[in-house]
């Protein structure tokens, strides 16, 4: 079966660095993505890792280790606007196509 | 603005009523999806359409039907609404769903549905 695990909640202060972990179990593996969702809003795409290593996009970085079935999202120089839920999503092979399964999300609270 | 448009944004139904949620994208994407989001459950895939003319079941298809009307539009129908279908429904699209695709999904703003 397929499953993803990520912490339910993380709290950090403005200006700090926070890491949100994601471990997964899936039928085949074709990529890990991260999404941000503010309360009442739609998920928005942040990053994609298809191969092992670190991908950097501004203050956000995402890491993947396929051998460990593990990835993380790193947020640097935290700002109040980063308070949101963050979802990891793993792309696996299901019924002959390749689709994402989403985790249950990590709620990030940034304190002043 | 380019993106995914969902209608309606809010809806209240009585048990047993039917309704169709509409979704349209103007990014020329091949693949479209319907997800539901419940508290503590993340996003769960209801149905998807890998390309125009094809649809397939996701994780939680029971009680729903879909139609890929053309490349732009993908609708979700509740034939006989039940309180368990109270949720936030998101439509999403992506350029493709093949192996080489590292594209993210673009989501609509959601439909908040309450079944009483």
PDB file of C-alpha atoms in Angstrom:
ATOM      1  CA  UNK A   1       0.000   0.000   0.000  1.00  0.00           C
ATOM      2  CA  UNK A   2       0.886   3.656  -0.012  1.00  0.00           C
ATOM      3  CA  UNK A   3       1.439   5.850   3.008  1.00  0.00           C
ATOM      4  CA  UNK A   4       3.120   9.098   3.922  1.00  0.00           C
ATOM      5  CA  UNK A   5       4.059  10.359   7.358  1.00  0.00           C
ATOM      6  CA  UNK A   6       4.758  13.935   8.341  1.00  0.00           C
ATOM      7  CA  UNK A   7       4.477  15.730  11.684  1.00  0.00           C
ATOM      8  CA  UNK A   8       1.091  17.249  12.376  1.00  0.00           C
ATOM      9  CA  UNK A   9       2.391  20.541  13.718  1.00  0.00           C
ATOM     10  CA  UNK A  10       5.622  22.523  13.955  1.00  0.00           C
ATOM     11  CA  UNK A  11       6.193  25.853  15.710  1.00  0.00           C
ATOM     12  CA  UNK A  12       9.107  28.234  15.123  1.00  0.00           C
ATOM     13  CA  UNK A  13       9.941  31.904  15.580  1.00  0.00           C
ATOM     14  CA  UNK A  14      10.303  34.537  12.908  1.00  0.00           C
ATOM     15  CA  UNK A  15      13.759  34.492  11.324  1.00  0.00           C
ATOM     16  CA  UNK A  16      14.466  30.901  12.320  1.00  0.00           C
ATOM     17  CA  UNK A  17      14.974  27.798  10.161  1.00  0.00           C
ATOM     18  CA  UNK A  18      12.510  24.907  10.248  1.00  0.00           C
ATOM     19  CA  UNK A  19      12.597  21.459   8.695  1.00  0.00           C
ATOM     20  CA  UNK A  20       9.466  19.443   7.898  1.00  0.00           C
ATOM     21  CA  UNK A  21      10.120  15.752   7.356  1.00  0.00           C
ATOM     22  CA  UNK A  22       8.238  13.287   5.199  1.00  0.00           C
ATOM     23  CA  UNK A  23       8.680   9.518   5.082  1.00  0.00           C
ATOM     24  CA  UNK A  24       6.838   7.466   2.524  1.00  0.00           C
ATOM     25  CA  UNK A  25       5.917   3.992   1.401  1.00  0.00           C
ATOM     26  CA  UNK A  26       4.666   3.648  -2.160  1.00  0.00           C
ATOM     27  CA  UNK A  27       4.261   1.329  -5.142  1.00  0.00           C
ATOM     28  CA  UNK A  28       7.077   2.583  -7.324  1.00  0.00           C
ATOM     29  CA  UNK A  29       8.474   6.062  -6.835  1.00  0.00           C
ATOM     30  CA  UNK A  30       8.520   8.846  -9.392  1.00  0.00           C
ATOM     31  CA  UNK A  31       8.997  11.990  -7.384  1.00  0.00           C
ATOM     32  CA  UNK A  32       8.271  13.928  -4.208  1.00  0.00           C
ATOM     33  CA  UNK A  33       6.580  17.310  -4.209  1.00  0.00           C
ATOM     34  CA  UNK A  34       5.736  19.887  -1.579  1.00  0.00           C
ATOM     35  CA  UNK A  35       2.683  22.137  -1.427  1.00  0.00           C
ATOM     36  CA  UNK A  36       1.775  25.084   0.762  1.00  0.00           C
ATOM     37  CA  UNK A  37      -1.786  25.817   1.812  1.00  0.00           C
ATOM     38  CA  UNK A  38      -2.926  28.840   3.798  1.00  0.00           C
ATOM     39  CA  UNK A  39      -6.129  28.575   5.821  1.00  0.00           C
ATOM     40  CA  UNK A  40      -9.113  28.773   3.503  1.00  0.00           C
ATOM     41  CA  UNK A  41      -6.914  28.724   0.426  1.00  0.00           C
ATOM     42  CA  UNK A  42      -5.888  26.296  -2.264  1.00  0.00           C
ATOM     43  CA  UNK A  43      -2.689  24.237  -2.189  1.00  0.00           C
ATOM     44  CA  UNK A  44       0.119  25.819  -4.186  1.00  0.00           C
ATOM     45  CA  UNK A  45       3.084  23.958  -5.618  1.00  0.00           C
ATOM     46  CA  UNK A  46       6.450  24.662  -3.959  1.00  0.00           C
ATOM     47  CA  UNK A  47       9.005  22.139  -5.189  1.00  0.00           C
ATOM     48  CA  UNK A  48       9.694  18.810  -6.847  1.00  0.00           C
ATOM     49  CA  UNK A  49      12.457  16.245  -6.261  1.00  0.00           C
ATOM     50  CA  UNK A  50      12.833  13.440  -8.770  1.00  0.00           C
ATOM     51  CA  UNK A  51      16.407  12.522  -7.867  1.00  0.00           C
ATOM     52  CA  UNK A  52      18.365  12.379  -4.616  1.00  0.00           C
ATOM     53  CA  UNK A  53      19.702  15.631  -3.299  1.00  0.00           C
ATOM     54  CA  UNK A  54      18.773  19.169  -2.510  1.00  0.00           C
ATOM     55  CA  UNK A  55      16.677  21.532  -4.627  1.00  0.00           C
ATOM     56  CA  UNK A  56      16.741  25.202  -3.671  1.00  0.00           C
ATOM     57  CA  UNK A  57      14.178  27.848  -4.504  1.00  0.00           C
ATOM     58  CA  UNK A  58      14.804  31.075  -2.665  1.00  0.00           C
ATOM     59  CA  UNK A  59      14.184  30.630   1.058  1.00  0.00           C
ATOM     60  CA  UNK A  60      12.775  27.138   0.521  1.00  0.00           C
ATOM     61  CA  UNK A  61      14.801  23.983  -0.109  1.00  0.00           C
ATOM     62  CA  UNK A  62      13.658  20.402  -0.513  1.00  0.00           C
ATOM     63  CA  UNK A  63      15.693  17.253  -0.058  1.00  0.00           C
ATOM     64  CA  UNK A  64      15.160  13.668  -1.153  1.00  0.00           C
ATOM     65  CA  UNK A  65      16.813  10.361  -0.244  1.00  0.00           C
ATOM     66  CA  UNK A  66      15.206   7.570  -2.234  1.00  0.00           C
ATOM     67  CA  UNK A  67      17.187   4.867  -0.430  1.00  0.00           C
ATOM     68  CA  UNK A  68      15.709   6.052   2.890  1.00  0.00           C
ATOM     69  CA  UNK A  69      12.229   6.801   1.448  1.00  0.00           C
ATOM     70  CA  UNK A  70      12.591  10.197   3.061  1.00  0.00           C
ATOM     71  CA  UNK A  71      12.444  13.829   2.181  1.00  0.00           C
ATOM     72  CA  UNK A  72      12.210  17.173   3.887  1.00  0.00           C
ATOM     73  CA  UNK A  73      11.265  20.754   3.253  1.00  0.00           C
ATOM     74  CA  UNK A  74      13.568  23.386   4.732  1.00  0.00           C
ATOM     75  CA  UNK A  75      12.279  26.895   5.264  1.00  0.00           C
ATOM     76  CA  UNK A  76      14.855  29.573   6.085  1.00  0.00           C
ATOM     77  CA  UNK A  77      14.468  33.107   7.393  1.00  0.00           C
ATOM     78  CA  UNK A  78      10.939  32.350   8.489  1.00  0.00           C
ATOM     79  CA  UNK A  79       8.337  35.054   7.989  1.00  0.00           C
ATOM     80  CA  UNK A  80       4.880  35.387   9.491  1.00  0.00           C
ATOM     81  CA  UNK A  81       3.376  34.746   6.057  1.00  0.00           C
ATOM     82  CA  UNK A  82       4.941  31.259   6.095  1.00  0.00           C
ATOM     83  CA  UNK A  83       2.345  30.202   8.671  1.00  0.00           C
ATOM     84  CA  UNK A  84       0.418  27.617   6.689  1.00  0.00           C
ATOM     85  CA  UNK A  85       0.015  23.894   6.203  1.00  0.00           C
ATOM     86  CA  UNK A  86       2.640  22.050   4.178  1.00  0.00           C
ATOM     87  CA  UNK A  87       1.904  18.804   2.372  1.00  0.00           C
ATOM     88  CA  UNK A  88       4.322  16.323   0.944  1.00  0.00           C
ATOM     89  CA  UNK A  89       3.039  14.358  -2.029  1.00  0.00           C
ATOM     90  CA  UNK A  90       4.615  11.251  -3.493  1.00  0.00           C
ATOM     91  CA  UNK A  91       4.175  10.253  -7.097  1.00  0.00           C
ATOM     92  CA  UNK A  92       3.768   6.527  -7.511  1.00  0.00           C
ATOM     93  CA  UNK A  93       2.503   4.127 -10.114  1.00  0.00           C
ATOM     94  CA  UNK A  94      -1.173   3.305  -9.696  1.00  0.00           C
ATOM     95  CA  UNK A  95      -3.242   1.388 -12.200  1.00  0.00           C
ATOM     96  CA  UNK A  96      -0.876   2.145 -15.043  1.00  0.00           C
ATOM     97  CA  UNK A  97      -0.629   5.875 -14.496  1.00  0.00           C
ATOM     98  CA  UNK A  98       1.486   8.073 -12.310  1.00  0.00           C
ATOM     99  CA  UNK A  99      -0.323  10.111  -9.699  1.00  0.00           C
ATOM    100  CA  UNK A 100       0.397  11.898  -6.477  1.00  0.00           C
ATOM    101  CA  UNK A 101      -0.746  10.729  -3.072  1.00  0.00           C
ATOM    102  CA  UNK A 102      -0.755  13.488  -0.468  1.00  0.00           C
ATOM    103  CA  UNK A 103       0.265  13.370   3.174  1.00  0.00           C
ATOM    104  CA  UNK A 104      -2.028  14.703   5.890  1.00  0.00           C
ATOM    105  CA  UNK A 105      -0.073  17.936   6.191  1.00  0.00           C
ATOM    106  CA  UNK A 106       2.095  19.754   8.725  1.00  0.00           C
ATOM    107  CA  UNK A 107       0.716  22.929  10.234  1.00  0.00           C
ATOM    108  CA  UNK A 108       3.509  25.475  10.652  1.00  0.00           C
ATOM    109  CA  UNK A 109       3.018  28.256  13.160  1.00  0.00           C
ATOM    110  CA  UNK A 110       5.467  31.134  12.980  1.00  0.00           C
ATOM    111  CA  UNK A 111       5.641  33.209  16.153  1.00  0.00           C
ATOM    112  CA  UNK A 112       6.740  36.829  16.325  1.00  0.00           C
TER     113      UNK A 112
ATOM    114  CA  UNK B   1      -5.800  35.273 -15.055  1.00  0.00           C
ATOM    115  CA  UNK B   2      -4.703  31.823 -16.171  1.00  0.00           C
ATOM    116  CA  UNK B   3      -5.549  29.009 -13.830  1.00  0.00           C
ATOM    117  CA  UNK B   4      -8.214  26.635 -12.604  1.00  0.00           C
ATOM    118  CA  UNK B   5     -11.723  27.964 -12.007  1.00  0.00           C
ATOM    119  CA  UNK B   6     -14.216  26.125  -9.814  1.00  0.00           C
ATOM    120  CA  UNK B   7     -17.891  26.841  -9.327  1.00  0.00           C
ATOM    121  CA  UNK B   8     -19.688  27.179  -7.023  1.00  0.00           C
ATOM    122  CA  UNK B   9     -17.486  28.315  -4.129  1.00  0.00           C
ATOM    123  CA  UNK B  10     -20.034  27.349  -1.472  1.00  0.00           C
ATOM    124  CA  UNK B  11     -23.013  25.011  -1.514  1.00  0.00           C
ATOM    125  CA  UNK B  12     -25.440  23.551   1.004  1.00  0.00           C
ATOM    126  CA  UNK B  13     -27.373  20.453  -0.023  1.00  0.00           C
ATOM    127  CA  UNK B  14     -30.002  18.356   1.644  1.00  0.00           C
ATOM    128  CA  UNK B  15     -29.412  14.638   1.926  1.00  0.00           C
ATOM    129  CA  UNK B  16     -30.439  12.948  -1.305  1.00  0.00           C
ATOM    130  CA  UNK B  17     -30.096  16.007  -3.521  1.00  0.00           C
ATOM    131  CA  UNK B  18     -27.818  15.977  -6.520  1.00  0.00           C
ATOM    132  CA  UNK B  19     -25.427  18.567  -7.856  1.00  0.00           C
ATOM    133  CA  UNK B  20     -22.525  19.042 -10.232  1.00  0.00           C
ATOM    134  CA  UNK B  21     -19.307  20.818  -9.369  1.00  0.00           C
ATOM    135  CA  UNK B  22     -17.750  22.548 -12.354  1.00  0.00           C
ATOM    136  CA  UNK B  23     -14.061  22.936 -13.104  1.00  0.00           C
ATOM    137  CA  UNK B  24     -12.325  24.587 -16.042  1.00  0.00           C
ATOM    138  CA  UNK B  25      -8.649  25.268 -16.770  1.00  0.00           C
ATOM    139  CA  UNK B  26      -7.169  27.524 -19.412  1.00  0.00           C
ATOM    140  CA  UNK B  27      -3.557  26.325 -19.307  1.00  0.00           C
ATOM    141  CA  UNK B  28      -3.969  23.663 -22.004  1.00  0.00           C
ATOM    142  CA  UNK B  29      -3.199  20.965 -19.438  1.00  0.00           C
ATOM    143  CA  UNK B  30      -3.806  17.346 -20.329  1.00  0.00           C
ATOM    144  CA  UNK B  31      -4.520  15.943 -16.876  1.00  0.00           C
ATOM    145  CA  UNK B  32      -7.224  16.982 -14.430  1.00  0.00           C
ATOM    146  CA  UNK B  33      -8.127  15.757 -10.952  1.00  0.00           C
ATOM    147  CA  UNK B  34     -10.772  16.000  -8.277  1.00  0.00           C
ATOM    148  CA  UNK B  35      -9.708  15.866  -4.619  1.00  0.00           C
ATOM    149  CA  UNK B  36     -11.596  16.170  -1.385  1.00  0.00           C
ATOM    150  CA  UNK B  37     -10.056  17.576   1.762  1.00  0.00           C
ATOM    151  CA  UNK B  38     -11.305  16.735   5.224  1.00  0.00           C
ATOM    152  CA  UNK B  39      -9.790  17.881   8.524  1.00  0.00           C
ATOM    153  CA  UNK B  40      -6.798  15.701   9.439  1.00  0.00           C
ATOM    154  CA  UNK B  41      -7.138  13.634   6.251  1.00  0.00           C
ATOM    155  CA  UNK B  42      -5.094  15.599   3.768  1.00  0.00           C
ATOM    156  CA  UNK B  43      -6.119  15.537   0.120  1.00  0.00           C
ATOM    157  CA  UNK B  44      -7.696  12.375  -1.205  1.00  0.00           C
ATOM    158  CA  UNK B  45      -8.096  11.701  -4.905  1.00  0.00           C
ATOM    159  CA  UNK B  46     -11.669  11.045  -6.028  1.00  0.00           C
ATOM    160  CA  UNK B  47     -11.313  10.770  -9.812  1.00  0.00           C
ATOM    161  CA  UNK B  48      -8.828  11.849 -12.400  1.00  0.00           C
ATOM    162  CA  UNK B  49      -8.579  12.262 -16.139  1.00  0.00           C
ATOM    163  CA  UNK B  50      -5.151  11.664 -17.644  1.00  0.00           C
ATOM    164  CA  UNK B  51      -6.243  13.099 -20.982  1.00  0.00           C
ATOM    165  CA  UNK B  52      -9.348  14.235 -22.820  1.00  0.00           C
ATOM    166  CA  UNK B  53     -11.759  11.359 -23.209  1.00  0.00           C
ATOM    167  CA  UNK B  54     -10.445   9.263 -20.326  1.00  0.00           C
ATOM    168  CA  UNK B  55     -11.404   9.105 -16.663  1.00  0.00           C
ATOM    169  CA  UNK B  56     -10.467   6.752 -13.865  1.00  0.00           C
ATOM    170  CA  UNK B  57     -11.144   6.174 -10.190  1.00  0.00           C
ATOM    171  CA  UNK B  58      -8.923   7.448  -7.429  1.00  0.00           C
ATOM    172  CA  UNK B  59      -8.833   6.533  -3.738  1.00  0.00           C
ATOM    173  CA  UNK B  60     -12.408   7.492  -2.766  1.00  0.00           C
ATOM    174  CA  UNK B  61     -14.708   7.335  -5.840  1.00  0.00           C
ATOM    175  CA  UNK B  62     -17.870   5.940  -4.235  1.00  0.00           C
ATOM    176  CA  UNK B  63     -20.848   8.275  -4.515  1.00  0.00           C
ATOM    177  CA  UNK B  64     -19.318  10.369  -7.300  1.00  0.00           C
ATOM    178  CA  UNK B  65     -19.223  10.462 -11.076  1.00  0.00           C
ATOM    179  CA  UNK B  66     -17.155  12.600 -13.420  1.00  0.00           C
ATOM    180  CA  UNK B  67     -17.227  13.877 -16.970  1.00  0.00           C
ATOM    181  CA  UNK B  68     -14.284  15.182 -18.976  1.00  0.00           C
ATOM    182  CA  UNK B  69     -16.363  17.347 -21.267  1.00  0.00           C
ATOM    183  CA  UNK B  70     -13.399  18.563 -23.315  1.00  0.00           C
ATOM    184  CA  UNK B  71      -9.754  19.376 -22.665  1.00  0.00           C
ATOM    185  CA  UNK B  72     -10.674  22.396 -20.512  1.00  0.00           C
ATOM    186  CA  UNK B  73     -13.544  21.091 -18.404  1.00  0.00           C
ATOM    187  CA  UNK B  74     -13.840  18.323 -15.823  1.00  0.00           C
ATOM    188  CA  UNK B  75     -17.018  18.095 -13.750  1.00  0.00           C
ATOM    189  CA  UNK B  76     -17.809  16.134 -10.591  1.00  0.00           C
ATOM    190  CA  UNK B  77     -21.350  14.950  -9.902  1.00  0.00           C
ATOM    191  CA  UNK B  78     -22.929  13.861  -6.639  1.00  0.00           C
ATOM    192  CA  UNK B  79     -26.034  11.884  -7.587  1.00  0.00           C
ATOM    193  CA  UNK B  80     -27.495  11.514  -4.077  1.00  0.00           C
ATOM    194  CA  UNK B  81     -25.633  13.612  -1.532  1.00  0.00           C
ATOM    195  CA  UNK B  82     -24.889  12.197   1.915  1.00  0.00           C
ATOM    196  CA  UNK B  83     -23.618  13.962   5.058  1.00  0.00           C
ATOM    197  CA  UNK B  84     -20.353  12.002   4.686  1.00  0.00           C
ATOM    198  CA  UNK B  85     -19.720  14.001   1.519  1.00  0.00           C
ATOM    199  CA  UNK B  86     -19.470  17.245   3.461  1.00  0.00           C
ATOM    200  CA  UNK B  87     -15.999  18.412   2.545  1.00  0.00           C
ATOM    201  CA  UNK B  88     -13.928  20.896   0.597  1.00  0.00           C
ATOM    202  CA  UNK B  89     -13.529  19.832  -3.003  1.00  0.00           C
ATOM    203  CA  UNK B  90     -10.543  20.879  -5.079  1.00  0.00           C
ATOM    204  CA  UNK B  91     -10.059  20.523  -8.783  1.00  0.00           C
ATOM    205  CA  UNK B  92      -6.487  20.468 -10.094  1.00  0.00           C
ATOM    206  CA  UNK B  93      -4.705  20.193 -13.415  1.00  0.00           C
ATOM    207  CA  UNK B  94      -1.208  19.401 -14.658  1.00  0.00           C
ATOM    208  CA  UNK B  95       0.489  19.406 -18.064  1.00  0.00           C
ATOM    209  CA  UNK B  96       0.798  15.636 -18.053  1.00  0.00           C
ATOM    210  CA  UNK B  97       1.024  12.615 -15.876  1.00  0.00           C
ATOM    211  CA  UNK B  98       3.820  10.750 -17.581  1.00  0.00           C
ATOM    212  CA  UNK B  99       7.057   9.559 -16.095  1.00  0.00           C
ATOM    213  CA  UNK B 100       9.012  12.601 -17.147  1.00  0.00           C
ATOM    214  CA  UNK B 101       6.624  15.058 -15.604  1.00  0.00           C
ATOM    215  CA  UNK B 102       8.040  17.017 -12.711  1.00  0.00           C
ATOM    216  CA  UNK B 103       5.285  19.538 -12.935  1.00  0.00           C
ATOM    217  CA  UNK B 104       3.244  20.422  -9.928  1.00  0.00           C
ATOM    218  CA  UNK B 105      -0.483  20.542  -9.866  1.00  0.00           C
ATOM    219  CA  UNK B 106      -2.382  23.820 -10.171  1.00  0.00           C
ATOM    220  CA  UNK B 107      -5.387  23.835  -7.867  1.00  0.00           C
ATOM    221  CA  UNK B 108      -8.637  25.733  -8.052  1.00  0.00           C
ATOM    222  CA  UNK B 109      -9.859  27.741  -5.070  1.00  0.00           C
ATOM    223  CA  UNK B 110     -12.175  24.980  -3.897  1.00  0.00           C
ATOM    224  CA  UNK B 111     -15.868  24.320  -3.302  1.00  0.00           C
ATOM    225  CA  UNK B 112     -17.031  24.144   0.285  1.00  0.00           C
ATOM    226  CA  UNK B 113     -19.908  21.682   0.353  1.00  0.00           C
ATOM    227  CA  UNK B 114     -22.159  20.982   3.318  1.00  0.00           C
ATOM    228  CA  UNK B 115     -24.721  18.194   3.206  1.00  0.00           C
ATOM    229  CA  UNK B 116     -27.397  18.401   5.903  1.00  0.00           C
TER     230      UNK B 116
END
